[in-house]
Amino acid sequence: MYRSLLLSINALCASVAWAQAPAQTKLSVQWEELTAAEFRDAITRAQGTCVLPFGVMEKHGPHLPLGNDLLNVRHVSLNAAQQEYAVVFPAYYFGQIFEAKHEPGTVAYSRGLQLQLLQETTDEMARNGCKKIIIANGHGGNNSLLPFFAQTQLDTPHDYVVYIMGIARSGQGPEPKRRSNPATDMHAGEIETSVSLIARPDLVHLDRATQESGADQARLKLPEGLYTGIWWYARFPNHYAGEGGVASRELGEYATKNWINGLTQAIRAVKADQESLRLQNEFYERSKRPLETRP
């Protein structure tokens, strides 16, 4: 009788625990958190759409972490993917950052390796079912690298499409009043620091922001349209452009929300895009026989 009572109690406890357990485990948007079986389901749910948050390791004034760009763009990517499901690739910081090699903590890979590693990464993502890859940029120094990479995809046939999503911090709604000059607010300044106050407030040290100058040194006198790679160092040798100390959560919430909304819309548009791959394949075929091309 005692044994029967014990079995009944155990059965009751088990049924209560089962009732309290969630009906279905939520499918993570993070590639690294998924099991192999879950990954298959995730790719199906995402319709083959994946996001590659792209940053670097570099100094961000005296008050922000070295991985600030990556931390911010990953925060945005994860939030956007939760609104419009997509699989988000792990931390990727192998971008272009030669202009900060004089600062401690900077990790600058050679130009050839940057392109090769990114190509092999997108190839591997595609081999695993990511046929639509959105590279979400979080670093201004990648603004030339990433469009160039996307353009080079036309060199060799691929069964997937690469899309580039830039930093979009303005958009809907009135922007909160700025307290610094927008013309020089480019790196670790008011708006980037404000976004960091939302993404990783625990790593922001506003009290240190005035320890160095983020003013434009204007050490080059060249005509507009004439470019040289040393332009950034000539203007901002401290690798700090703007006034991070005047950052605010209000501006951060505005900028982060717009960035997330922009990436969310991009994910939806990419999912709906049926033309890019078709045109890409058409181009590959026609490029084999250029003499057959007719006006």
mmCIF file of N, CA and C in Angstrom, residues 59-64 103 188 193 204-215 217 237-246:
data_model
loop_
_atom_site.group_PDB
_atom_site.id
_atom_site.type_symbol
_atom_site.label_atom_id
_atom_site.label_comp_id
_atom_site.label_asym_id
_atom_site.label_seq_id
_atom_site.Cartn_x
_atom_site.Cartn_y
_atom_site.Cartn_z
ATOM 1 N N LYS A 59 40.009 50.975 -30.772
ATOM 2 C CA LYS A 59 39.783 51.949 -29.708
ATOM 3 C C LYS A 59 38.537 52.773 -30.003
ATOM 4 N N HIS A 60 37.749 53.026 -28.957
ATOM 5 C CA HIS A 60 36.570 53.896 -29.058
ATOM 6 C C HIS A 60 36.671 54.973 -27.982
ATOM 7 N N GLY A 61 37.555 55.942 -28.249
ATOM 8 C CA GLY A 61 37.762 56.995 -27.266
ATOM 9 C C GLY A 61 38.266 56.407 -25.963
ATOM 10 N N PRO A 62 38.213 57.179 -24.889
ATOM 11 C CA PRO A 62 38.669 56.686 -23.590
ATOM 12 C C PRO A 62 37.559 56.037 -22.767
ATOM 13 N N HIS A 63 36.334 55.943 -23.345
ATOM 14 C CA HIS A 63 35.180 55.595 -22.524
ATOM 15 C C HIS A 63 34.349 54.410 -23.006
ATOM 16 N N LEU A 64 34.671 53.847 -24.193
ATOM 17 C CA LEU A 64 33.903 52.730 -24.735
ATOM 18 C C LEU A 64 34.807 51.524 -24.967
ATOM 19 N N GLU A 103 46.804 52.364 -32.043
ATOM 20 C CA GLU A 103 46.138 52.356 -30.746
ATOM 21 C C GLU A 103 46.126 50.945 -30.148
ATOM 22 N N ALA A 188 32.749 57.199 -31.509
ATOM 23 C CA ALA A 188 32.723 57.238 -30.049
ATOM 24 C C ALA A 188 32.178 58.568 -29.542
ATOM 25 N N THR A 193 27.919 56.668 -28.620
ATOM 26 C CA THR A 193 27.921 56.420 -27.177
ATOM 27 C C THR A 193 26.500 56.258 -26.663
ATOM 28 N N VAL A 204 29.986 51.333 -20.618
ATOM 29 C CA VAL A 204 30.139 52.757 -20.953
ATOM 30 C C VAL A 204 30.620 53.522 -19.727
ATOM 31 N N HIS A 205 31.660 54.332 -19.918
ATOM 32 C CA HIS A 205 32.230 55.120 -18.811
ATOM 33 C C HIS A 205 32.181 56.601 -19.193
ATOM 34 N N LEU A 206 31.043 57.208 -19.028
ATOM 35 C CA LEU A 206 30.870 58.609 -19.437
ATOM 36 C C LEU A 206 31.829 59.538 -18.707
ATOM 37 N N ASP A 207 32.199 59.182 -17.492
ATOM 38 C CA ASP A 207 33.089 60.041 -16.714
ATOM 39 C C ASP A 207 34.490 60.119 -17.319
ATOM 40 N N ARG A 208 34.830 59.208 -18.223
ATOM 41 C CA ARG A 208 36.157 59.210 -18.846
ATOM 42 C C ARG A 208 36.160 59.892 -20.227
ATOM 43 N N ALA A 209 34.985 60.237 -20.725
ATOM 44 C CA ALA A 209 34.869 60.710 -22.108
ATOM 45 C C ALA A 209 35.636 61.998 -22.378
ATOM 46 N N THR A 210 35.876 62.789 -21.365
ATOM 47 C CA THR A 210 36.568 64.068 -21.572
ATOM 48 C C THR A 210 38.076 63.962 -21.307
ATOM 49 N N GLN A 211 38.563 62.766 -21.064
ATOM 50 C CA GLN A 211 39.992 62.596 -20.788
ATOM 51 C C GLN A 211 40.848 62.800 -22.033
ATOM 52 N N GLU A 212 40.240 62.678 -23.222
ATOM 53 C CA GLU A 212 40.943 62.897 -24.479
ATOM 54 C C GLU A 212 40.088 63.795 -25.367
ATOM 55 N N SER A 213 40.728 64.396 -26.347
ATOM 56 C CA SER A 213 40.013 65.277 -27.262
ATOM 57 C C SER A 213 39.504 64.498 -28.468
ATOM 58 N N GLY A 214 38.253 64.788 -28.827
ATOM 59 C CA GLY A 214 37.683 64.213 -30.043
ATOM 60 C C GLY A 214 37.500 65.279 -31.112
ATOM 61 N N ALA A 215 38.263 66.354 -30.981
ATOM 62 C CA ALA A 215 38.143 67.467 -31.927
ATOM 63 C C ALA A 215 38.881 67.175 -33.225
ATOM 64 N N GLN A 217 41.430 67.784 -35.917
ATOM 65 C CA GLN A 217 42.727 68.472 -35.963
ATOM 66 C C GLN A 217 42.998 69.141 -37.308
ATOM 67 N N PRO A 237 43.638 61.986 -34.622
ATOM 68 C CA PRO A 237 44.748 61.112 -34.225
ATOM 69 C C PRO A 237 44.487 60.318 -32.953
ATOM 70 N N ASN A 238 43.552 60.773 -32.121
ATOM 71 C CA ASN A 238 43.195 60.037 -30.903
ATOM 72 C C ASN A 238 42.201 58.917 -31.177
ATOM 73 N N HIS A 239 41.836 58.753 -32.443
ATOM 74 C CA HIS A 239 40.815 57.773 -32.846
ATOM 75 C C HIS A 239 39.535 57.987 -32.033
ATOM 76 N N TYR A 240 39.123 59.225 -32.016
ATOM 77 C CA TYR A 240 37.962 59.667 -31.243
ATOM 78 C C TYR A 240 37.445 60.905 -31.945
ATOM 79 N N ALA A 241 36.199 60.859 -32.398
ATOM 80 C CA ALA A 241 35.636 61.984 -33.142
ATOM 81 C C ALA A 241 34.274 62.362 -32.574
ATOM 82 N N GLY A 242 34.243 63.452 -31.846
ATOM 83 C CA GLY A 242 32.994 63.906 -31.261
ATOM 84 C C GLY A 242 33.117 64.107 -29.762
ATOM 85 N N GLU A 243 31.947 64.109 -29.101
ATOM 86 C CA GLU A 243 31.888 64.329 -27.653
ATOM 87 C C GLU A 243 31.022 63.249 -27.023
ATOM 88 N N GLY A 244 31.659 62.164 -26.615
ATOM 89 C CA GLY A 244 30.910 61.062 -26.025
ATOM 90 C C GLY A 244 30.279 61.391 -24.694
ATOM 91 N N GLY A 245 30.838 62.351 -23.994
ATOM 92 C CA GLY A 245 30.342 62.677 -22.665
ATOM 93 C C GLY A 245 28.941 63.253 -22.624
ATOM 94 N N VAL A 246 28.434 63.749 -23.758
ATOM 95 C CA VAL A 246 27.089 64.349 -23.774
ATOM 96 C C VAL A 246 26.033 63.346 -24.234
#
